[in-house]
Coordinates of C-alpha atoms in Angstrom, one line a residue:
Chain A
M1077 CA 0.0 0.0 0.0
S1078 CA 1.4 3.3 -1.0
S1079 CA 0.2 5.7 1.7
E1080 CA 3.7 7.2 1.8
W1081 CA 4.0 10.5 0.1
P1082 CA 6.4 10.6 -2.8
L1083 CA 9.9 12.0 -2.4
W1084 CA 10.9 15.4 -3.8
E1085 CA 14.3 16.9 -4.4
V1086 CA 14.5 20.6 -3.3
F1087 CA 16.6 23.2 -5.0
I1088 CA 17.0 26.7 -3.5
R1089 CA 18.3 29.9 -5.1
G1090 CA 20.0 31.8 -2.4
Q1091 CA 20.4 35.2 -4.0
H1092 CA 19.5 36.7 -7.3
G1093 CA 22.2 35.8 -9.9
L1094 CA 23.2 32.5 -8.3
N1095 CA 22.0 29.1 -9.5
H1096 CA 19.5 27.0 -7.7
R1097 CA 21.4 24.5 -5.5
H1098 CA 20.3 21.1 -4.3
V1099 CA 19.6 21.4 -0.6
G1100 CA 17.9 18.2 0.3
S1101 CA 14.7 16.2 -0.1
L1102 CA 11.3 15.9 1.5
H1103 CA 8.0 14.1 1.2
A1104 CA 4.8 15.7 -0.1
P1105 CA 1.6 14.5 -1.8
D1106 CA 2.0 16.9 -4.8
A1107 CA 4.0 19.7 -6.2
E1108 CA 2.1 22.5 -4.5
M1109 CA 2.6 21.0 -1.1
A1110 CA 6.2 20.2 -1.9
I1111 CA 6.9 23.9 -2.5
N1112 CA 5.1 24.8 0.8
N1113 CA 7.0 22.1 2.7
A1114 CA 10.3 23.2 1.1
R1115 CA 9.6 26.7 2.3
D1116 CA 9.0 25.5 5.8
V1117 CA 11.8 23.0 6.0
Y1118 CA 14.6 24.6 4.0
T1119 CA 14.2 28.4 4.1
R1120 CA 13.7 28.9 7.8
R1121 CA 16.9 30.9 8.1
N1122 CA 16.3 33.3 5.3
E1123 CA 18.1 31.1 2.8
G1124 CA 16.1 31.6 -0.3
V1125 CA 14.5 33.8 -2.9
S1126 CA 13.3 30.9 -5.2
I1127 CA 12.4 27.2 -4.8
W1128 CA 12.4 24.4 -7.3
V1129 CA 11.1 21.0 -6.5
V1130 CA 11.4 17.9 -8.7
R1131 CA 10.0 14.4 -8.0
S1132 CA 13.0 12.3 -7.1
S1133 CA 11.7 9.5 -9.3
D1134 CA 12.0 11.9 -12.3
I1135 CA 15.7 12.4 -11.9
V1136 CA 17.9 10.3 -14.1
A1137 CA 21.3 9.6 -12.6
S1138 CA 24.5 8.1 -13.9
A1139 CA 25.3 4.7 -12.6
P1140 CA 28.0 4.6 -9.9
S1141 CA 29.4 1.4 -11.6
E1142 CA 30.1 3.5 -14.7
K1143 CA 32.3 5.9 -12.9
G1144 CA 35.4 4.7 -14.6
P1145 CA 34.3 4.8 -18.2
L1146 CA 32.4 8.1 -17.7
F1147 CA 34.9 10.2 -15.7
E1148 CA 38.4 8.7 -15.7
P1149 CA 39.2 9.6 -19.3
S1150 CA 39.0 13.3 -18.5
N1151 CA 41.6 12.9 -15.7
S1152 CA 44.5 13.1 -18.1
K1153 CA 43.3 16.1 -20.2
V1154 CA 45.0 18.9 -18.4
Y1155 CA 45.0 21.0 -21.6
R1156 CA 41.2 21.3 -21.2
H1157 CA 41.8 23.5 -18.1
P1158 CA 42.5 27.1 -18.9
T1159 CA 45.4 27.1 -16.5
F1160 CA 47.9 28.4 -19.0
F1161 CA 46.7 32.0 -18.9
D1162 CA 47.9 34.8 -16.7
I1163 CA 44.9 36.4 -15.0
P1164 CA 45.3 40.0 -14.1
D1165 CA 44.9 40.7 -10.4
E1166 CA 42.1 43.2 -11.2
V1167 CA 39.9 40.4 -12.4
G1168 CA 39.7 38.9 -8.9
H1169 CA 38.4 35.4 -8.1
M1170 CA 37.0 33.5 -11.1
Chain B
M1099 CA 8.1 57.6 27.9
A1100 CA 6.6 56.8 24.6
S1101 CA 5.9 59.6 22.2
A1102 CA 2.3 60.4 23.0
T1103 CA 0.7 60.7 19.6
A1104 CA -2.5 62.6 19.1
T1105 CA -4.4 59.3 18.9
E1106 CA -3.1 58.1 22.2
A1107 CA -4.1 61.2 23.9
A1108 CA -7.6 61.0 22.5
V1109 CA -8.1 57.3 23.4
D1110 CA -8.2 55.8 26.8
R1111 CA -4.9 54.2 27.4
A1112 CA -6.6 51.3 29.2
A1113 CA -8.6 50.5 26.1
V1114 CA -5.5 50.4 23.9
F1115 CA -3.7 48.3 26.6
E1116 CA -6.6 45.8 26.6
F1117 CA -6.7 45.6 22.9
L1118 CA -3.0 44.9 22.7
L1119 CA -3.3 42.2 25.3
S1120 CA -6.0 40.6 23.2
M1121 CA -3.8 40.6 20.1
G1122 CA -0.8 39.3 22.1
D1123 CA -2.7 36.7 24.1
N1124 CA -4.3 35.2 20.9
A1125 CA -0.9 34.8 19.4
L1126 CA 0.6 33.5 22.7
I1127 CA -2.0 30.9 23.5
L1128 CA -2.4 29.6 20.0
G1129 CA 1.3 29.6 19.5
H1130 CA 1.6 27.5 22.7
R1131 CA -1.1 25.1 21.5
L1132 CA 0.8 24.6 18.2
S1133 CA 4.0 24.0 20.0
E1134 CA 2.4 21.1 21.8
W1135 CA 2.6 19.3 18.4
C1136 CA 6.3 19.6 18.2
G1137 CA 7.7 16.1 17.7
H1138 CA 4.2 14.6 17.4
A1139 CA 2.9 15.8 14.0
P1140 CA 1.9 13.1 11.5
A1141 CA 4.8 13.9 9.2
L1142 CA 8.2 15.5 9.6
E1143 CA 7.3 18.3 7.2
E1144 CA 4.1 19.1 9.0
D1145 CA 5.9 19.1 12.3
I1146 CA 8.4 21.7 11.1
A1147 CA 5.7 23.8 9.4
L1148 CA 3.6 23.9 12.5
A1149 CA 6.6 24.8 14.6
N1150 CA 7.3 27.6 12.2
T1151 CA 3.8 28.9 12.6
A1152 CA 4.1 28.6 16.4
L1153 CA 7.3 30.6 16.3
D1154 CA 5.8 33.3 14.1
L1155 CA 3.0 33.6 16.7
I1156 CA 5.3 33.8 19.6
G1157 CA 7.3 36.4 17.8
Q1158 CA 4.2 38.4 17.3
T1159 CA 3.3 38.0 21.0
Q1160 CA 6.6 39.7 21.9
L1161 CA 5.7 42.7 19.8
W1162 CA 2.1 43.0 21.0
L1163 CA 2.8 42.4 24.6
G1164 CA 6.0 44.6 24.5
L1165 CA 3.9 47.5 23.2
A1166 CA 1.2 46.7 25.7
G1167 CA 3.7 47.0 28.6
E1168 CA 5.0 50.3 27.1
I1169 CA 1.5 51.8 26.8
E1170 CA 0.6 50.6 30.3
G1171 CA 3.6 52.4 31.6
K1172 CA 4.1 50.3 34.7
G1173 CA 7.4 48.8 33.6
R1174 CA 6.0 45.4 32.7
S1175 CA 7.9 43.6 29.9
A1176 CA 6.4 41.2 27.4
D1177 CA 7.8 38.4 29.4
D1178 CA 6.2 39.7 32.6
L1179 CA 2.8 39.9 30.9
A1180 CA 3.1 36.5 29.4
H1181 CA 4.3 34.7 32.6
H1182 CA 2.9 36.6 35.5
R1183 CA -0.7 37.0 34.7
D1184 CA -3.5 34.6 35.8
A1185 CA -6.2 33.2 33.6
L1186 CA -8.6 36.0 34.5
E1187 CA -6.3 38.6 33.1
F1188 CA -5.9 36.9 29.7
R1189 CA -7.8 38.3 26.8
N1190 CA -7.4 35.6 24.2
L1191 CA -10.4 34.3 22.2
L1192 CA -11.7 31.0 23.5
L1193 CA -11.1 29.5 20.1
T1194 CA -7.3 29.7 20.6
E1195 CA -7.4 27.7 23.9
R1196 CA -9.4 24.8 22.5
P1197 CA -7.5 21.6 22.8
N1198 CA -5.6 20.4 19.8
G1199 CA -7.7 17.2 19.2
D1200 CA -6.6 15.2 16.2
Y1201 CA -4.5 16.8 13.5
G1202 CA -7.6 17.7 11.4
K1203 CA -9.0 19.7 14.3
T1204 CA -5.8 21.6 14.8
V1205 CA -5.8 22.4 11.1
M1206 CA -9.4 23.5 11.2
R1207 CA -8.9 25.7 14.3
Q1208 CA -5.9 27.2 12.6
F1209 CA -7.9 28.0 9.5
L1210 CA -10.8 29.6 11.3
F1211 CA -8.3 31.7 13.3
D1212 CA -6.0 32.5 10.4
A1213 CA -8.9 33.9 8.2
W1214 CA -9.8 36.2 11.0
H1215 CA -6.2 37.1 11.9
Y1216 CA -5.3 37.9 8.4
L1217 CA -8.3 40.2 7.9
C1218 CA -7.7 41.9 11.3
L1219 CA -4.0 42.5 10.7
T1220 CA -4.7 43.8 7.2
A1221 CA -7.1 46.4 8.7
L1222 CA -4.6 47.2 11.5
R1223 CA -1.9 48.2 8.9
D1224 CA -3.9 51.4 8.6
S1225 CA -4.1 52.0 12.3
S1226 CA -3.8 55.6 13.4
E1227 CA -1.4 54.3 16.1
T1228 CA 1.8 53.9 14.0
R1229 CA 3.3 51.4 16.3
I1230 CA 0.3 49.1 15.9
A1231 CA 0.4 49.6 12.2
A1232 CA 4.1 48.6 12.1
I1233 CA 3.5 45.4 14.0
A1234 CA 0.5 44.6 11.8
E1235 CA 2.6 45.2 8.7
K1236 CA 5.1 42.6 9.7
A1237 CA 2.6 40.1 11.2
S1238 CA 0.2 40.3 8.3
K1239 CA 2.9 38.8 6.0
E1240 CA 3.2 35.8 8.3
A1241 CA -0.5 35.5 8.7
S1242 CA -1.0 35.5 5.0
Y1243 CA 1.2 32.4 4.7
H1244 CA -0.4 30.8 7.7
L1245 CA -3.8 31.2 6.0
E1246 CA -2.6 29.9 2.6
R1247 CA -1.3 26.8 4.3
S1248 CA -4.2 26.1 6.7
R1249 CA -6.7 26.8 3.9
D1250 CA -5.0 24.4 1.6
L1251 CA -4.9 21.7 4.2
V1252 CA -8.6 22.2 5.1
I1253 CA -9.5 21.7 1.4
R1254 CA -7.2 18.7 1.0
L1255 CA -8.5 16.9 4.1
G1256 CA -12.2 18.0 3.6
D1257 CA -12.1 16.8 0.1
G1258 CA -9.9 13.8 0.9
T1259 CA -10.9 10.4 2.0
A1260 CA -14.2 9.5 3.7
E1261 CA -12.3 9.3 7.0
S1262 CA -10.6 12.7 6.6
H1263 CA -13.9 14.3 5.4
T1264 CA -15.8 13.0 8.5
R1265 CA -13.1 14.2 10.8
M1266 CA -12.9 17.7 9.3
Q1267 CA -16.7 18.1 9.4
A1268 CA -16.7 17.0 13.0
A1269 CA -13.9 19.5 13.8
L1270 CA -15.8 22.3 12.0
D1271 CA -19.0 21.6 13.8
D1272 CA -17.3 21.4 17.1
L1273 CA -15.3 24.6 16.7
W1274 CA -18.0 26.7 15.0
P1275 CA -19.6 27.9 18.3
Y1276 CA -16.3 29.5 19.2
T1277 CA -16.0 31.6 16.1
G1278 CA -18.7 34.2 17.0
E1279 CA -16.5 35.7 19.7
M1280 CA -14.2 37.1 17.0
F1281 CA -16.8 39.5 15.8
M1282 CA -18.4 40.6 19.1
N1283 CA -18.0 44.3 19.9
E1284 CA -17.0 45.2 23.4
A1285 CA -17.8 48.7 24.8
S1286 CA -14.2 49.9 24.2
D1287 CA -14.1 48.7 20.6
A1288 CA -16.3 51.6 19.5
E1289 CA -13.9 54.0 21.0
L1290 CA -10.9 52.4 19.4
A1291 CA -12.7 52.3 16.0
A1292 CA -13.7 55.9 16.3
A1293 CA -10.1 56.9 16.9
G1294 CA -8.9 54.8 14.0
V1295 CA -6.8 52.6 16.3
A1296 CA -8.5 49.3 15.4
P1297 CA -11.5 48.1 13.4
Q1298 CA -14.7 47.2 15.1
P1299 CA -14.7 43.4 15.4
A1300 CA -18.1 43.1 13.7
S1301 CA -16.8 44.9 10.6
L1302 CA -14.6 41.9 9.8
K1303 CA -17.5 39.4 9.8
N1304 CA -18.6 39.7 6.1
G1305 CA -15.1 39.3 4.8
W1306 CA -14.5 36.3 7.1
D1307 CA -17.7 34.7 6.1
A1308 CA -16.9 35.0 2.4
L1309 CA -13.4 33.7 2.9
V1310 CA -14.5 30.7 5.0
A1311 CA -17.5 29.9 2.9
E1312 CA -15.4 29.8 -0.3
A1313 CA -12.8 27.4 1.3
L1314 CA -15.4 25.2 2.9
A1315 CA -17.3 24.8 -0.3
E1316 CA -14.1 23.7 -2.1
A1317 CA -13.4 21.4 0.8
T1318 CA -16.9 19.9 0.3
L1319 CA -17.6 20.7 4.0
K1320 CA -21.0 22.0 5.2
K1321 CA -20.8 25.4 6.8
P1322 CA -22.7 25.3 10.1
V1323 CA -25.4 27.8 10.8
D1324 CA -24.6 30.5 13.3
G1325 CA -26.2 29.3 16.5
Y1326 CA -25.2 29.8 20.1
M1327 CA -21.8 31.4 20.3
H1328 CA -19.5 31.1 23.3
K1329 CA -17.9 34.2 24.6
G1330 CA -15.9 35.5 27.5
G1331 CA -12.3 35.2 26.5
K1332 CA -12.0 38.9 25.8
R1333 CA -13.2 39.7 29.3
G1334 CA -11.1 37.1 31.0
V1335 CA -13.8 34.5 31.4
H1336 CA -12.1 31.4 30.0
T1337 CA -12.8 27.7 29.7
E1338 CA -11.0 25.3 32.0
H1339 CA -8.5 24.6 29.3
L1340 CA -6.6 27.9 29.7
G1341 CA -5.5 27.0 33.3
Y1342 CA -3.7 23.9 32.0
V1343 CA -2.1 25.8 29.2
L1344 CA -0.8 28.5 31.6
A1345 CA 0.3 25.9 34.2
E1346 CA 2.7 24.6 31.6
L1347 CA 3.6 27.9 29.9
Q1348 CA 4.3 29.8 33.1
F1349 CA 5.7 27.0 35.2
L1350 CA 9.4 28.0 34.9
Q1351 CA 8.9 31.7 35.7
R1352 CA 6.5 30.9 38.5
A1353 CA 8.9 28.4 40.1
Y1354 CA 12.0 30.4 39.4
P1355 CA 11.0 34.0 39.0
G1356 CA 13.3 36.0 36.8
A1357 CA 15.2 33.0 35.6
T1358 CA 17.0 33.7 32.3
W1359 CA 18.9 31.7 29.7

């Protein structure tokens, strides 16, 4: 019997200009309540200006077992990092 | 010590003090009732949401009772007023001291109160007493969310399963006789209204009826007819439940007066 509410992943945008970040998950019967619950659970300390919720079951994830084939090949491609440029001090943190 | 505004001079300080007590006591007692759910709500998310509402209300209590103490001018702080008055001196609506019952009943009580609270605070934003208007400005944003949430839950549970529908209708029927008190004018209310300090309670009735009727219809719940209405809270005549609430709420300050964190 599925009396359990489905799981939702919650994404919060902390300030204008920053991306939504994954902050955690919660249970809710539908999207509207998921937003309300996210507001109550994850923005109690003034963390957010915008909330996204996505059903956890709608997220497609890469398989941990494919970590090798997926990610290791990029280990040895240092030339893909723009580390060979001198960045002027005025630019600041990038 | 407070800047005596024209309003304040024109209105009996005692009437303003009583009014502020009623606003503060409603928030305090209902906030305490909600805090009783902490750790017991049917879902973690609901538990946190209710605790948030309780904290909003306790925060509002500090503002209302703080201003009450200031207006009274006897050096009593919000904490003094919250912890060192007896039941007879409390001015909260009887609705706010009703026991929590099941979760549906708590939600229904919250909705009936939130609808009134929201309308009352909205009106108070235009109070001629600027300090009242400032508190109402802040509190009305919180009340607006409380109402959105409790209204949504009343609709979901009313129009939910046969079990939840039955429980919500029972809660509504049980609490309805405690809603009339919100709109009863006391003698001092006319004076406060004339000075633009606060609206006449009765003036909020039509707006409340419309708001509640609309939500109950969507919740497929039958709105009870206005019959006998309990009253007395605003005059300090409370049900036996308030004594138990105060026994818990005031225990620490009564046992260890002046104790601080």
